[in-house]
């Protein structure tokens, strides 16, 4: 089953934001994990002589949206649904470009997801890229076996 993100759905995600650095995800099946991932990614970047990333609210929303889309579909894919290509999603969610997205499925913790991305050359390249912001989220869907689906969005 495929889902397209409407403007109303994107607006709903953004309106769920609070004044803190943690998104309000109160559906019980998804969570903003940026605060957990940020020190792991920044440690990696420091070891490679790169400046730290900061929490980016729009990247958080985009990561949460992508994790939820994958969980609903039960598929780990960047492009799920009609008109859901990466560039359109980032522009539609006001993510500062350039941007990159890492996705994963099955990892039980933020540490496990970040480690999987570090061990993948293309994902590692994204984390070591010329980005400034970060958003990381996980989502599950009981209809897809409650498997965790992870998304990381890096923003310019």
Short mmCIF file of C-alpha atoms in Angstrom, two decimals:
data_model
loop_
_atom_site.label_atom_id
_atom_site.label_comp_id
_atom_site.label_asym_id
_atom_site.label_seq_id
_atom_site.Cartn_x
_atom_site.Cartn_y
_atom_site.Cartn_z
CA UNK A 1 0.00 0.00 0.00
CA UNK A 2 1.36 3.45 -0.88
CA UNK A 3 0.70 6.77 0.84
CA UNK A 4 1.21 10.25 -0.54
CA UNK A 5 1.93 13.14 1.79
CA UNK A 6 -0.52 15.96 1.33
CA UNK A 7 0.13 19.58 2.17
CA UNK A 8 -2.37 19.21 5.03
CA UNK A 9 -0.45 16.22 6.43
CA UNK A 10 2.85 18.10 6.26
CA UNK A 11 1.25 21.11 7.94
CA UNK A 12 -0.15 18.83 10.63
CA UNK A 13 3.32 17.45 11.33
CA UNK A 14 4.77 20.93 11.59
CA UNK A 15 1.95 22.15 13.82
CA UNK A 16 2.72 19.34 16.26
CA UNK A 17 6.02 21.06 17.06
CA UNK A 18 6.59 22.48 20.50
CA UNK A 19 9.05 25.09 21.66
CA UNK A 20 11.49 22.39 22.79
CA UNK A 21 13.92 20.54 20.55
CA UNK A 22 11.80 17.37 20.71
CA UNK A 23 8.87 16.92 18.38
CA UNK A 24 5.51 15.95 19.81
CA UNK A 25 4.86 12.57 18.18
CA UNK A 26 2.09 11.34 20.48
CA UNK A 27 0.88 8.55 18.19
CA UNK A 28 2.71 5.95 20.32
CA UNK A 29 4.22 4.31 17.23
CA UNK A 30 6.85 6.86 16.25
CA UNK A 31 9.42 9.00 17.99
CA UNK A 32 11.85 11.78 17.35
CA UNK A 33 15.29 10.34 18.16
CA UNK A 34 17.39 13.34 17.16
CA UNK A 35 18.60 14.09 20.69
CA UNK A 36 19.87 10.49 20.99
CA UNK A 37 21.52 10.45 17.57
CA UNK A 38 23.09 13.91 17.63
CA UNK A 39 26.01 13.13 20.01
CA UNK A 40 26.77 9.91 18.10
CA UNK A 41 26.88 11.69 14.75
CA UNK A 42 28.78 14.66 16.16
CA UNK A 43 31.38 12.35 17.71
CA UNK A 44 31.87 10.74 14.30
CA UNK A 45 32.17 14.16 12.66
CA UNK A 46 34.65 15.40 15.30
CA UNK A 47 36.85 12.35 14.72
CA UNK A 48 36.90 13.34 11.05
CA UNK A 49 37.70 17.01 11.70
CA UNK A 50 34.20 18.24 10.82
CA UNK A 51 32.02 20.77 12.64
CA UNK A 52 29.09 19.53 14.71
CA UNK A 53 25.52 19.39 13.46
CA UNK A 54 22.62 21.01 15.29
CA UNK A 55 19.01 19.95 15.68
CA UNK A 56 16.97 21.15 12.71
CA UNK A 57 13.20 21.25 13.34
CA UNK A 58 12.33 20.85 9.66
CA UNK A 59 14.76 17.92 9.28
CA UNK A 60 13.15 16.36 12.38
CA UNK A 61 9.69 16.67 10.81
CA UNK A 62 10.93 15.25 7.50
CA UNK A 63 12.64 12.31 9.23
CA UNK A 64 9.52 11.58 11.27
CA UNK A 65 7.35 11.73 8.17
CA UNK A 66 9.63 9.33 6.25
CA UNK A 67 9.88 6.86 9.14
CA UNK A 68 6.09 6.82 9.45
CA UNK A 69 5.63 6.37 5.69
CA UNK A 70 7.97 3.38 5.66
CA UNK A 71 6.31 1.82 8.72
CA UNK A 72 2.84 2.23 7.22
CA UNK A 73 3.99 0.66 3.94
CA UNK A 74 6.10 -2.02 5.65
CA UNK A 75 8.93 -1.16 3.25
CA UNK A 76 12.31 0.48 3.57
CA UNK A 77 12.37 2.85 0.59
CA UNK A 78 13.18 6.49 -0.02
CA UNK A 79 10.29 7.05 -2.45
CA UNK A 80 6.99 5.71 -1.16
CA UNK A 81 3.84 6.93 -2.85
CA UNK A 82 3.00 9.14 -5.79
CA UNK A 83 5.07 12.32 -5.99
CA UNK A 84 7.12 11.29 -2.98
CA UNK A 85 10.60 11.70 -4.42
CA UNK A 86 13.27 13.01 -2.07
CA UNK A 87 13.72 16.49 -3.56
CA UNK A 88 9.98 17.20 -3.56
CA UNK A 89 9.61 15.99 0.01
CA UNK A 90 12.49 18.14 1.26
CA UNK A 91 11.28 21.25 -0.54
CA UNK A 92 7.69 20.64 0.61
CA UNK A 93 8.85 20.37 4.23
CA UNK A 94 11.12 23.43 4.07
CA UNK A 95 14.28 21.44 4.71
CA UNK A 96 17.31 23.61 3.97
CA UNK A 97 19.15 22.32 0.90
CA UNK A 98 21.45 20.62 0.20
CA UNK A 99 19.97 17.70 2.08
CA UNK A 100 20.50 13.95 2.39
CA UNK A 101 18.50 11.07 3.83
CA UNK A 102 19.64 7.83 5.42
CA UNK A 103 17.09 5.09 6.06
CA UNK A 104 17.27 1.76 7.85
CA UNK A 105 14.98 -0.95 9.17
CA UNK A 106 15.14 -3.50 11.96
CA UNK A 107 17.63 -1.84 14.30
CA UNK A 108 16.46 -1.92 17.92
CA UNK A 109 18.13 1.29 19.12
CA UNK A 110 19.38 4.64 17.90
CA UNK A 111 22.94 3.42 18.50
CA UNK A 112 22.28 0.37 16.31
CA UNK A 113 20.80 2.51 13.50
CA UNK A 114 23.69 4.99 13.57
CA UNK A 115 26.21 2.11 13.63
CA UNK A 116 24.51 0.54 10.59
CA UNK A 117 24.78 3.87 8.73
CA UNK A 118 28.45 4.25 9.75
CA UNK A 119 29.13 0.75 8.36
CA UNK A 120 27.57 1.66 5.00
CA UNK A 121 29.89 3.74 2.77
CA UNK A 122 27.10 5.78 1.15
CA UNK A 123 25.36 6.52 4.45
CA UNK A 124 28.67 7.35 6.11
CA UNK A 125 29.44 9.78 3.29
CA UNK A 126 26.14 11.54 4.00
CA UNK A 127 26.93 11.87 7.71
CA UNK A 128 30.35 13.31 6.87
CA UNK A 129 28.95 15.72 4.28
CA UNK A 130 28.74 19.51 4.36
CA UNK A 131 25.55 19.67 6.36
CA UNK A 132 24.53 21.76 9.35
CA UNK A 133 21.30 20.24 10.66
CA UNK A 134 19.98 16.84 11.69
CA UNK A 135 16.71 15.06 12.30
CA UNK A 136 16.32 11.37 13.19
CA UNK A 137 13.14 9.38 13.81
CA UNK A 138 11.85 5.85 14.22
CA UNK A 139 8.38 4.46 13.54
CA UNK A 140 6.67 1.10 13.92
CA UNK A 141 3.41 -0.35 12.62
CA UNK A 142 1.87 -3.45 14.16
CA UNK A 143 0.47 -4.35 10.71
CA UNK A 144 4.05 -4.59 9.41
CA UNK A 145 5.29 -6.75 12.27
CA UNK A 146 6.18 -3.83 14.57
CA UNK A 147 9.54 -3.62 12.79
CA UNK A 148 11.35 -0.33 13.49
CA UNK A 149 11.90 1.92 10.46
CA UNK A 150 14.53 4.65 10.84
CA UNK A 151 15.09 7.88 8.96
CA UNK A 152 17.86 10.45 9.24
CA UNK A 153 17.64 13.78 7.41
CA UNK A 154 20.71 15.98 7.12
CA UNK A 155 20.15 19.59 6.07
CA UNK A 156 22.23 22.44 4.67
#
